[in-house]
Amino acid sequence: MRTDSAEPIRLKDYRTPDYLIDKVELDVKLHPTATRVVSRLSLRPNPNGRASAALVLDGDGLVAIRAALDGVELDVQNLDPAIGLVTPDQLTITAPPRRPFELEVETKIDPSANTRLMGLYRSGAAYCTQCEAEGFRRITYFLDRPDVLSVYTVRLEAERAEAPLLLSNGNKIAEGAIEGTTRHYALWRDPFPKPSYLFALVGGDLGSVHDEFITRSGRKVALGIHVEHGKEPLAGYAMDALKRSMGWDETAFGREYDLDIFNIVAVSDFNMGAMENKGLNIFNDKYVLASPSTATDTDYANIEAVIAHEYFHNWTGNRITCRDWFQLCLKEGLTVFRDHEFSSDMRSRPVHRIADVRALRAQQFPEDAGPLAHNVRPDAYLEINNFYTATIYEKGAEIIRALKVLIGDEAFRRGMDLYFERYDGTAATIEDFVSCFAESAQRDLTQFSLWYNQAGTPLVDVAAAYDAAAKTFTLDFAQSCKPTPGQDAKQPFVIPIEIGLVGEDGGDLPLTTSDRDGASAAELSRGVIELTTPRRRIVFSNIPSRPVPSLLRGFSAPVRLDYAASESDLIRLISHDRDSFNRWQAAQTYATRLLLRSVGLIRAGGEPIRDERFSVALRRVIENGADPAFAAQIVSMPSEADTAREIGQDVDPDAIHAAHEALRRAIGQDLKDILSATYARLAENAPYSPDAAAAGRRALRNVALDLLAAGDRIEGERLALRQFETADTMTNKIAALNVLAHTPGDAREAALDAFYRVHASEALVIDKWFALQAMIPEPGALHRVRSLMAHPAFSIANPNRVRSLIGAFAAGNQTQFNAADGGGYDFVTGIVVELDRKNPQVAARLLSAFKSWRTLEPARRRLAEAALRRVAEAGGLSPDVRDIAGRSLA
Ligand code: B3K
Ligand code: ZN
């Protein structure tokens, strides 16, 4: 374990490595508790490094058996300091040769004891690895940094019975039995130089699904997905998604696959979603396995997105990697952008956009508004694993999208082509990336780059005025950004704001501006206003009557928008805006406004408000035959966390919950007839298909069920029970169970028991069962979660179980995690401290559920702070948890 001092690593201290490793030969003899790794490194001094620097290789808890420098054995137990030093966490050669040389080191590791799931570990009976960010140093000593690129040859050896399948990166060049033994071996070679974080191996007895893909230049690629025996039929959708991803990257980005083999392995113990190791992606089985009766439509969509994401990394991440971990968004933001584009092409683009923005606001906005805020390209870190955040991933993707809006599709594509051409085979930086677009668009992007170097979500304030006599419409834009940790004052951002002016008939008015306070011809023709200064006024001319501005169409930049639209303006947008995103946004804004007013009234001892105009507007969307997936989004109200975020301070989760219940009840009652009709009309009448259109119908039907139940508990329970009993897809079954779970009583408990009995052997389904119970917004929830921890299906050692039970409670149960007695906080922090001893990464992630604690009302804030302090003061914390606790309290 790394126990470095609390000194942060800083971007400004980056130094090119003093040594390079051109070639790595690994010889791995797999054994459950005593795996032997012989590593032969071909090193040379870096001509750009410091002459005569010592060679310092990273290690992490390693046991060195032997080492040799250019064939001369070194006494690793007792090395002469003049020659070097070997410790579990470092191997130093004091004065290495000033010419190419070879270092051979043998280490012994215990994969069965590896509970951190970093480095070589076991998932079930299989061996697998996770090296990003710094796991390779838990296998052997290395320059474990992304700017050291090497060609790897890997020989794997194991008992054939234990691990008939032996995989590593690249192409398999030999395999065979080891004469006179029960062992066998496989030899893999990856011709593409890569950083150590992309190394992977897998050994095990797995079931395989095979297929092939012919690239556009006609090369045949063998595809394999390897899963637990018996689960092969569940890998079909993942395989289909993989082939679609490979084809899409060729047409959308001109990127072809480059090896003869592409393997995916699904394991059930995994710290995150998946990992893009070159030619050998390793996945959390949650993002591979699906059947209609075990996976929801959302699961299918996630599988498609994650399969694509990891595949797309082959170019954005692997062929072009990151110079250092500060550049993490170079691969992650860009690859998320690419997977969003892919999913938008595979599904409904507007609906996908709405889902992406919902996720950005839910995950990233609170991060940007709280103590864990950081730049998309951070400038310091204590523990890099804590920077795999929504800011790096989702905001990183949004910045690229905003860049595309700003420079246009063609200049964007030329910039991407330039990036691939110029930086292929290198470890690049954000500056390298941005320079390609500066060149393709012939535009200075210095100010644009502030998006990478300033944290916080900018706020764009807009005021409007119509002058009937002059027929002008004036928009006044002002941008600002609140201080974030370590950044008190912000420079203005470059914010592309896509706009339209919606006339009385619901159509867009032509955009023309006066000479004074005008917009450029390019801005007007594209409908994209560029806000680069703190304020900007634009006066539109020839406007016959007061229009409704449709601002930030398509969510053209990751900002918060403040514009005091009237209720009737919002209704015009809900019904007519030609930008679907803003139709949805107008409905959300309307709902948020009602919710905020209700929260105020409830806290003052009054009743929540009812506004039938809103229900009427929603009714019209359904009646006018909107795409069901889109209609489902429009009638899905903001989450309680959304409302908490809008309130931003002195947050009372109970009042928010009451306001939400009241709003859903009102809509359910006002729209009872049309919701019932929709529910009946959209009943399943064809065999299951996970495609977007079918999923959209199920989504609308299940939102209708949820709202009907909110409006009329008895009727809702009746419908839900029938749906639960007859559903043959997980989407419909879990939607029904969710409705039942929100109604206390025997029916709920019976349904939960029945669900468990049917699905007891399906771990991923039981995760849903855990999560659903953890999110019941009732005072008994904590007790239920505690009892479920003792359930035989629960295991604190499995990250999926921890996330589904405790993670869902902490992040998805606003009222009970934030219970007024502080019980939720104490419970979660207690688990964090316990889990930290086993798996710091998962523990630290769990602790980040406290990221908005400062926005709570004073009593809860005090309790949350006390719980965080107890964590910070606990002894023996990992750097991961220490970092999150420290920053949360700073
Ligand atoms: N690159 C990995 C994430 C690794 C996380 C290490 N703590 C998955 C992905 O983003 O594709
Ligand atoms: Zn990624």
PDB file of C-alpha atoms and ligand atoms in Angstrom, residues 132 274 276 309-310 313 331-332 335-336 393, ligand 2:
ATOM      1  CA  GLU A 132      -5.020   1.866 -14.244  1.00  0.00           C
ATOM      2  CA  ALA A 274     -14.708  -1.598 -17.254  1.00  0.00           C
ATOM      3  CA  GLU A 276      -9.754  -0.528 -21.913  1.00  0.00           C
ATOM      4  CA  HIS A 309     -16.572   3.501 -24.605  1.00  0.00           C
ATOM      5  CA  GLU A 310     -13.902   0.907 -23.906  1.00  0.00           C
ATOM      6  CA  HIS A 313     -10.388   4.043 -26.089  1.00  0.00           C
ATOM      7  CA  LYS A 331      -8.759  10.278 -22.938  1.00  0.00           C
ATOM      8  CA  GLU A 332     -11.820  10.151 -20.684  1.00  0.00           C
ATOM      9  CA  THR A 335     -14.039   8.993 -25.099  1.00  0.00           C
ATOM     10  CA  VAL A 336     -17.238   9.854 -23.230  1.00  0.00           C
ATOM     11  CA  TYR A 393     -15.572  12.324 -17.557  1.00  0.00           C
TER      12      TYR A 393
HETATM   13 ZN    ZN B   2     -12.810   5.671 -20.159  1.00  0.00          ZN
END
